[in-house]
PDB file of C-alpha atoms in Angstrom:
ATOM      1  CA  PRO A 495     108.689  18.437 -48.600  1.00 44.00           C
ATOM      2  CA  LEU A 496     108.503  20.858 -52.033  1.00 42.00           C
ATOM      3  CA  ARG A 497     105.053  24.100 -50.829  1.00 42.00           C
ATOM      4  CA  LEU A 498     103.721  25.926 -54.052  1.00 44.00           C
ATOM      5  CA  GLU A 499     103.742  30.136 -52.811  1.00 46.00           C
ATOM      6  CA  PRO A 500     100.777  32.277 -53.733  1.00 47.00           C
ATOM      7  CA  THR A 501     102.681  34.663 -55.834  1.00 49.00           C
ATOM      8  CA  GLY A 502     101.699  39.202 -55.175  1.00 50.00           C
ATOM      9  CA  SER A 503     101.243  40.211 -52.222  1.00 50.00           C
ATOM     10  CA  GLN A 504      97.510  39.127 -52.011  1.00 52.00           C
ATOM     11  CA  PRO A 505      96.867  36.156 -50.263  1.00 52.00           C
ATOM     12  CA  PRO A 506      95.044  33.087 -51.852  1.00 51.00           C
ATOM     13  CA  ARG A 507      90.966  33.628 -52.209  1.00 52.00           C
ATOM     14  CA  PRO A 508      88.966  30.636 -51.143  1.00 50.00           C
ATOM     15  CA  LEU A 509      87.121  28.464 -54.082  1.00 44.00           C
ATOM     16  CA  THR A 510      83.727  29.433 -54.244  1.00 46.00           C
ATOM     17  CA  ARG A 511      80.756  27.546 -55.400  1.00 43.00           C
ATOM     18  CA  GLY A 512      81.503  28.952 -58.731  1.00 47.00           C
ATOM     19  CA  ASP A 513      85.073  27.815 -58.934  1.00 45.00           C
ATOM     20  CA  LEU A 514      84.383  24.642 -58.147  1.00 41.00           C
ATOM     21  CA  ARG A 515      81.237  24.215 -60.550  1.00 45.00           C
ATOM     22  CA  TYR A 516      84.272  25.397 -63.479  1.00 42.00           C
ATOM     23  CA  CYS A 517      86.701  22.975 -61.938  1.00 43.00           C
ATOM     24  CA  ALA A 518      84.277  19.759 -61.996  1.00 41.00           C
ATOM     25  CA  GLY A 519      83.529  20.773 -66.172  1.00 45.00           C
ATOM     26  CA  PRO A 520      81.500  23.681 -67.142  1.00 45.00           C
ATOM     27  CA  THR A 521      79.131  21.225 -69.915  1.00 49.00           C
ATOM     28  CA  GLN A 522      78.206  19.128 -66.572  1.00 52.00           C
ATOM     29  CA  PRO A 523      74.579  19.835 -65.822  1.00 55.00           C
ATOM     30  CA  PRO A 524      73.704  20.915 -62.281  1.00 55.00           C
ATOM     31  CA  ALA A 525      72.753  17.781 -60.253  1.00 53.00           C
ATOM     32  CA  GLU A 526      68.715  18.911 -59.883  1.00 52.00           C
ATOM     33  CA  ILE A 527      68.270  18.629 -64.092  1.00 53.00           C
ATOM     34  CA  MET A 528      69.238  15.229 -64.407  1.00 61.00           C
ATOM     35  CA  THR A 529      67.001  13.978 -61.694  1.00 79.00           C
ATOM     36  CA  GLU A 530      63.963  14.932 -63.748  1.00 89.00           C
ATOM     37  CA  ALA A 531      62.191  13.881 -66.753  1.00 93.00           C
ATOM     38  CA  VAL A 532      61.054  15.861 -70.050  1.00 95.00           C
ATOM     39  CA  PHE A 533      58.896  14.673 -73.309  1.00 95.00           C
ATOM     40  CA  GLY A 534      58.151  16.710 -76.300  1.00 97.00           C
ATOM     41  CA  ILE A 535      56.497  15.049 -79.830  1.00 97.00           C
ATOM     42  CA  LYS A 536      55.326  17.466 -82.820  1.00 97.00           C
ATOM     43  CA  GLY A 537      52.618  15.302 -84.468  1.00 94.00           C
ATOM     44  CA  LYS A 538      51.310  16.541 -87.522  1.00 92.00           C
ATOM     45  CA  ASP A 539      49.206  19.090 -86.295  1.00 93.00           C
ATOM     46  CA  PHE A 540      50.368  19.188 -82.573  1.00 96.00           C
ATOM     47  CA  VAL A 541      52.621  18.942 -80.412  1.00 97.00           C
ATOM     48  CA  ILE A 542      52.938  17.488 -76.789  1.00 97.00           C
ATOM     49  CA  VAL A 543      54.936  17.941 -73.702  1.00 97.00           C
ATOM     50  CA  ALA A 544      55.198  15.375 -71.267  1.00 97.00           C
ATOM     51  CA  ALA A 545      57.220  16.089 -67.615  1.00 96.00           C
ATOM     52  CA  ASP A 546      57.521  13.839 -64.390  1.00 94.00           C
ATOM     53  CA  ARG A 547      56.147  16.504 -60.851  1.00 94.00           C
ATOM     54  CA  THR A 548      58.036  15.735 -58.752  1.00 91.00           C
ATOM     55  CA  THR A 549      60.561  18.249 -56.995  1.00 89.00           C
ATOM     56  CA  ALA A 550      63.623  17.640 -55.041  1.00 85.00           C
ATOM     57  CA  PHE A 551      66.208  18.935 -52.538  1.00 82.00           C
ATOM     58  CA  SER A 552      68.867  17.567 -52.120  1.00 79.00           C
ATOM     59  CA  VAL A 553      67.693  14.080 -51.690  1.00 81.00           C
ATOM     60  CA  ILE A 554      65.082  14.870 -50.401  1.00 85.00           C
ATOM     61  CA  LYS A 555      61.178  14.732 -51.955  1.00 86.00           C
ATOM     62  CA  MET A 556      59.239  18.415 -51.503  1.00 89.00           C
ATOM     63  CA  LYS A 557      56.333  18.043 -53.884  1.00 90.00           C
ATOM     64  CA  ASP A 558      54.780  15.012 -56.202  1.00 90.00           C
ATOM     65  CA  ASP A 559      52.515  17.171 -57.658  1.00 92.00           C
ATOM     66  CA  TYR A 560      54.526  20.174 -59.378  1.00 94.00           C
ATOM     67  CA  ASP A 561      53.466  21.027 -62.766  1.00 95.00           C
ATOM     68  CA  LYS A 562      56.878  22.182 -65.016  1.00 96.00           C
ATOM     69  CA  ILE A 563      54.537  22.725 -67.903  1.00 97.00           C
ATOM     70  CA  TRP A 564      54.548  26.847 -68.200  1.00 97.00           C
ATOM     71  CA  GLU A 565      51.321  28.087 -70.087  1.00 96.00           C
ATOM     72  CA  VAL A 566      52.715  31.784 -71.975  1.00 95.00           C
ATOM     73  CA  GLU A 567      50.665  33.224 -74.617  1.00 93.00           C
ATOM     74  CA  GLY A 568      49.594  30.234 -76.244  1.00 93.00           C
ATOM     75  CA  LYS A 569      52.565  27.937 -76.388  1.00 96.00           C
ATOM     76  CA  LEU A 570      53.902  25.897 -73.689  1.00 97.00           C
ATOM     77  CA  PHE A 571      57.048  26.324 -71.962  1.00 98.00           C
ATOM     78  CA  ALA A 572      58.380  23.166 -69.754  1.00 97.00           C
ATOM     79  CA  ALA A 573      61.775  23.660 -67.789  1.00 96.00           C
ATOM     80  CA  LEU A 574      63.622  21.589 -65.348  1.00 93.00           C
ATOM     81  CA  GLY A 575      65.842  22.243 -62.620  1.00 91.00           C
ATOM     82  CA  PRO A 576      66.206  24.360 -59.932  1.00 90.00           C
ATOM     83  CA  THR A 577      62.451  25.596 -58.210  1.00 90.00           C
ATOM     84  CA  ALA A 578      63.510  28.787 -57.852  1.00 91.00           C
ATOM     85  CA  ASP A 579      65.670  29.202 -61.350  1.00 93.00           C
ATOM     86  CA  ALA A 580      62.975  27.973 -63.644  1.00 94.00           C
ATOM     87  CA  SER A 581      60.066  29.381 -62.071  1.00 94.00           C
ATOM     88  CA  ASN A 582      61.415  32.822 -61.693  1.00 95.00           C
ATOM     89  CA  PHE A 583      62.539  32.607 -65.383  1.00 96.00           C
ATOM     90  CA  VAL A 584      60.037  31.441 -67.282  1.00 96.00           C
ATOM     91  CA  GLU A 585      57.364  33.806 -65.254  1.00 96.00           C
ATOM     92  CA  PHE A 586      60.130  37.044 -66.217  1.00 96.00           C
ATOM     93  CA  VAL A 587      60.534  35.554 -70.240  1.00 96.00           C
ATOM     94  CA  GLU A 588      56.455  35.218 -69.687  1.00 96.00           C
ATOM     95  CA  LYS A 589      56.260  38.639 -68.462  1.00 96.00           C
ATOM     96  CA  ASN A 590      58.091  40.286 -71.075  1.00 96.00           C
ATOM     97  CA  ILE A 591      55.939  38.364 -73.901  1.00 95.00           C
ATOM     98  CA  ARG A 592      52.990  39.492 -72.959  1.00 95.00           C
ATOM     99  CA  LEU A 593      54.324  43.464 -72.415  1.00 95.00           C
ATOM    100  CA  HIS A 594      54.866  42.242 -75.879  1.00 94.00           C
ATOM    101  CA  THR A 595      52.156  41.278 -77.029  1.00 93.00           C
ATOM    102  CA  LEU A 596      50.175  44.572 -75.813  1.00 95.00           C
ATOM    103  CA  ARG A 597      52.819  46.775 -77.542  1.00 94.00           C
ATOM    104  CA  ALA A 598      52.482  45.136 -80.411  1.00 93.00           C
ATOM    105  CA  GLY A 599      48.558  44.377 -80.965  1.00 92.00           C
ATOM    106  CA  ARG A 600      50.161  40.822 -82.048  1.00 92.00           C
ATOM    107  CA  PRO A 601      51.813  38.146 -80.339  1.00 92.00           C
ATOM    108  CA  LEU A 602      54.522  36.304 -80.238  1.00 94.00           C
ATOM    109  CA  SER A 603      55.626  34.003 -83.343  1.00 95.00           C
ATOM    110  CA  THR A 604      56.921  29.949 -81.306  1.00 96.00           C
ATOM    111  CA  LYS A 605      59.804  30.678 -83.392  1.00 96.00           C
ATOM    112  CA  ALA A 606      60.432  34.403 -82.137  1.00 96.00           C
ATOM    113  CA  ALA A 607      59.502  33.152 -78.551  1.00 96.00           C
ATOM    114  CA  ALA A 608      62.355  30.890 -79.133  1.00 97.00           C
ATOM    115  CA  ASN A 609      64.455  33.216 -79.902  1.00 96.00           C
ATOM    116  CA  PHE A 610      63.509  35.462 -77.421  1.00 96.00           C
ATOM    117  CA  THR A 611      63.725  33.012 -74.470  1.00 96.00           C
ATOM    118  CA  ARG A 612      67.477  31.469 -76.222  1.00 96.00           C
ATOM    119  CA  ASN A 613      69.015  35.135 -75.640  1.00 95.00           C
ATOM    120  CA  GLU A 614      68.117  36.183 -72.771  1.00 95.00           C
ATOM    121  CA  LEU A 615      69.218  32.396 -71.117  1.00 95.00           C
ATOM    122  CA  ALA A 616      72.543  33.864 -72.593  1.00 95.00           C
ATOM    123  CA  HIS A 617      72.920  37.289 -71.456  1.00 94.00           C
ATOM    124  CA  ALA A 618      72.303  35.042 -68.261  1.00 93.00           C
ATOM    125  CA  LEU A 619      74.844  32.785 -68.274  1.00 90.00           C
ATOM    126  CA  ARG A 620      77.797  35.924 -68.543  1.00 86.00           C
ATOM    127  CA  LYS A 621      76.349  37.261 -65.097  1.00 89.00           C
ATOM    128  CA  GLY A 622      73.834  35.203 -63.233  1.00 89.00           C
ATOM    129  CA  PRO A 623      73.026  32.223 -64.918  1.00 91.00           C
ATOM    130  CA  TYR A 624      69.412  29.815 -64.415  1.00 93.00           C
ATOM    131  CA  GLN A 625      70.491  26.354 -64.165  1.00 92.00           C
ATOM    132  CA  THR A 626      66.954  25.751 -66.086  1.00 94.00           C
ATOM    133  CA  ASP A 627      67.036  23.398 -69.314  1.00 95.00           C
ATOM    134  CA  MET A 628      63.697  23.795 -71.790  1.00 96.00           C
ATOM    135  CA  ILE A 629      61.618  22.767 -73.939  1.00 97.00           C
ATOM    136  CA  ILE A 630      59.249  24.987 -76.078  1.00 97.00           C
ATOM    137  CA  ALA A 631      56.590  23.960 -78.413  1.00 97.00           C
ATOM    138  CA  GLY A 632      53.562  26.152 -80.472  1.00 96.00           C
ATOM    139  CA  VAL A 633      51.176  25.845 -83.634  1.00 96.00           C
ATOM    140  CA  ASP A 634      50.438  29.119 -85.016  1.00 93.00           C
ATOM    141  CA  ASP A 635      51.082  29.969 -88.794  1.00 90.00           C
ATOM    142  CA  ASP A 636      53.868  28.132 -89.958  1.00 89.00           C
ATOM    143  CA  GLY A 637      52.517  24.950 -88.193  1.00 93.00           C
ATOM    144  CA  PRO A 638      53.343  22.958 -84.886  1.00 96.00           C
ATOM    145  CA  GLN A 639      57.320  24.024 -83.693  1.00 96.00           C
ATOM    146  CA  LEU A 640      59.195  22.657 -80.644  1.00 97.00           C
ATOM    147  CA  TYR A 641      62.422  23.996 -79.745  1.00 98.00           C
ATOM    148  CA  MET A 642      64.698  22.165 -77.590  1.00 96.00           C
ATOM    149  CA  MET A 643      67.104  24.414 -75.025  1.00 96.00           C
ATOM    150  CA  ASP A 644      70.032  23.393 -72.893  1.00 94.00           C
ATOM    151  CA  TYR A 645      71.091  25.723 -69.752  1.00 93.00           C
ATOM    152  CA  LEU A 646      74.152  27.221 -71.612  1.00 94.00           C
ATOM    153  CA  ALA A 647      71.697  28.541 -74.147  1.00 94.00           C
ATOM    154  CA  SER A 648      72.032  26.418 -76.862  1.00 95.00           C
ATOM    155  CA  MET A 649      68.849  25.821 -78.920  1.00 96.00           C
ATOM    156  CA  GLU A 650      68.097  23.650 -81.604  1.00 96.00           C
ATOM    157  CA  LYS A 651      64.501  23.824 -83.663  1.00 96.00           C
ATOM    158  CA  VAL A 652      63.596  19.255 -83.697  1.00 96.00           C
ATOM    159  CA  ASN A 653      61.004  17.100 -83.948  1.00 96.00           C
ATOM    160  CA  LYS A 654      61.143  15.425 -80.523  1.00 96.00           C
ATOM    161  CA  ALA A 655      62.597  16.169 -77.529  1.00 96.00           C
ATOM    162  CA  ALA A 656      64.347  14.839 -74.283  1.00 95.00           C
ATOM    163  CA  HIS A 657      66.352  16.665 -70.968  1.00 94.00           C
ATOM    164  CA  GLY A 658      67.116  15.176 -67.580  1.00 90.00           C
ATOM    165  CA  TYR A 659      68.002  11.612 -67.020  1.00 88.00           C
ATOM    166  CA  GLY A 660      64.392  11.331 -69.723  1.00 87.00           C
ATOM    167  CA  ALA A 661      67.146  11.844 -72.248  1.00 90.00           C
ATOM    168  CA  MET A 662      69.491   9.455 -71.708  1.00 91.00           C
ATOM    169  CA  PHE A 663      66.318   6.389 -71.501  1.00 91.00           C
ATOM    170  CA  THR A 664      63.993   7.375 -74.076  1.00 93.00           C
ATOM    171  CA  PHE A 665      65.777   9.116 -77.302  1.00 93.00           C
ATOM    172  CA  GLY A 666      66.230   5.487 -79.182  1.00 92.00           C
ATOM    173  CA  LEU A 667      62.464   5.108 -77.662  1.00 93.00           C
ATOM    174  CA  MET A 668      61.224   8.157 -79.942  1.00 94.00           C
ATOM    175  CA  ASP A 669      63.797   7.393 -82.750  1.00 94.00           C
ATOM    176  CA  ARG A 670      62.151   4.001 -83.424  1.00 94.00           C
ATOM    177  CA  TYR A 671      58.635   5.521 -83.337  1.00 95.00           C
ATOM    178  CA  TYR A 672      57.996   7.974 -84.569  1.00 95.00           C
ATOM    179  CA  LYS A 673      56.938   9.470 -87.875  1.00 92.00           C
ATOM    180  CA  ASN A 674      56.549  12.669 -89.335  1.00 89.00           C
ATOM    181  CA  ASP A 675      52.412  12.429 -89.541  1.00 90.00           C
ATOM    182  CA  LEU A 676      51.796  11.226 -86.052  1.00 94.00           C
ATOM    183  CA  SER A 677      47.854  11.455 -84.696  1.00 94.00           C
ATOM    184  CA  LEU A 678      47.647  12.057 -80.716  1.00 94.00           C
ATOM    185  CA  GLU A 679      47.277   8.716 -79.523  1.00 94.00           C
ATOM    186  CA  GLU A 680      50.199   7.980 -81.604  1.00 95.00           C
ATOM    187  CA  ALA A 681      52.313  10.383 -80.161  1.00 95.00           C
ATOM    188  CA  LYS A 682      50.341   9.680 -76.665  1.00 95.00           C
ATOM    189  CA  ASP A 683      51.213   6.288 -76.576  1.00 95.00           C
ATOM    190  CA  ILE A 684      54.802   7.078 -77.802  1.00 96.00           C
ATOM    191  CA  ILE A 685      55.186   8.852 -74.816  1.00 96.00           C
ATOM    192  CA  ARG A 686      53.534   6.012 -72.269  1.00 95.00           C
ATOM    193  CA  LYS A 687      56.403   3.867 -73.883  1.00 95.00           C
ATOM    194  CA  CYS A 688      58.983   6.688 -72.335  1.00 94.00           C
ATOM    195  CA  ILE A 689      57.269   7.040 -69.418  1.00 94.00           C
ATOM    196  CA  LYS A 690      57.047   3.324 -68.677  1.00 94.00           C
ATOM    197  CA  GLU A 691      60.996   2.517 -70.075  1.00 94.00           C
ATOM    198  CA  LEU A 692      61.856   5.782 -67.556  1.00 93.00           C
ATOM    199  CA  GLU A 693      59.288   2.701 -64.789  1.00 92.00           C
ATOM    200  CA  VAL A 694      62.004  -0.215 -64.870  1.00 92.00           C
ATOM    201  CA  ARG A 695      65.141   1.335 -66.200  1.00 92.00           C
ATOM    202  CA  PHE A 696      65.400   4.097 -64.023  1.00 91.00           C
ATOM    203  CA  VAL A 697      66.541   3.477 -60.301  1.00 88.00           C
ATOM    204  CA  ILE A 698      64.937   6.584 -59.043  1.00 86.00           C
ATOM    205  CA  ASP A 699      61.358   6.667 -59.253  1.00 87.00           C
ATOM    206  CA  LEU A 700      59.774   9.778 -60.328  1.00 90.00           C
ATOM    207  CA  GLY A 701      55.900   9.395 -59.935  1.00 89.00           C
ATOM    208  CA  LYS A 702      53.155  11.073 -61.752  1.00 92.00           C
ATOM    209  CA  TYR A 703      53.815  13.046 -64.775  1.00 95.00           C
ATOM    210  CA  THR A 704      51.765  15.959 -66.201  1.00 95.00           C
ATOM    211  CA  CYS A 705      50.758  15.963 -69.941  1.00 96.00           C
ATOM    212  CA  LYS A 706      49.635  18.805 -72.135  1.00 97.00           C
ATOM    213  CA  VAL A 707      49.042  19.056 -75.704  1.00 97.00           C
ATOM    214  CA  VAL A 708      48.138  22.339 -77.864  1.00 97.00           C
ATOM    215  CA  ASP A 709      46.987  22.964 -80.775  1.00 94.00           C
ATOM    216  CA  LYS A 710      45.485  25.453 -83.474  1.00 93.00           C
ATOM    217  CA  ASP A 711      42.689  25.808 -80.710  1.00 92.00           C
ATOM    218  CA  GLY A 712      45.085  26.406 -77.712  1.00 93.00           C
ATOM    219  CA  VAL A 713      46.561  24.167 -74.778  1.00 96.00           C
ATOM    220  CA  LYS A 714      45.135  21.759 -73.284  1.00 95.00           C
ATOM    221  CA  SER A 715      45.828  18.972 -70.411  1.00 95.00           C
ATOM    222  CA  ILE A 716      44.631  15.615 -71.065  1.00 93.00           C
ATOM    223  CA  ASP A 717      45.430  11.973 -69.053  1.00 90.00           C
ATOM    224  CA  LEU A 718      47.460   9.665 -70.416  1.00 87.00           C
ATOM    225  CA  ASP A 719      46.065   6.819 -68.754  1.00 81.00           C
ATOM    226  CA  ALA A 720      42.572   7.751 -70.912  1.00 62.00           C
TER     227      ALA A 720
END
């Protein structure tokens, strides 16, 4: 039978994990991100962000009370993906944003913080990539702002955002019910509809959700059942 022989004097090297990931397609998100859900909605003078609390390894649920929404200098950073990548990257960004505040004597705007985060994710993409999808939210002099970023460092300013399998089930709902002058109760109701849709349609039970709101007074956690 016909055989293809390696060219040159070097023997063929075994495939690495990176080779296999590339062969699967560079635009295919990692499985850890796909089995999670995070939503963000910009309201009249606030931004609301909700995320599931589950962390998993392969098919094993490790925790069901993990907070995936970080507060960074009065802003919300929601990160999905392998827990090590997500927490390490957000903590790295958090410390650098805090350092800037100490040096400059003033905090970064939401836009500046989002662009700094995107730039660091892009640099890491070419060295040691973080498999992390993010939503960044804040309220400053420019009003409420919401940014959506994927693990390939592509970022967009949006009115509504979702990542993971949650995005596949809920973007239609958010398009249907979103309006520019949403009140907090209306935004909470949209989040409840998104969670209910996942409970009905999605084969995996993601359990409880964490929900936080950022406005001109800062960040607060809210109960969706209230």
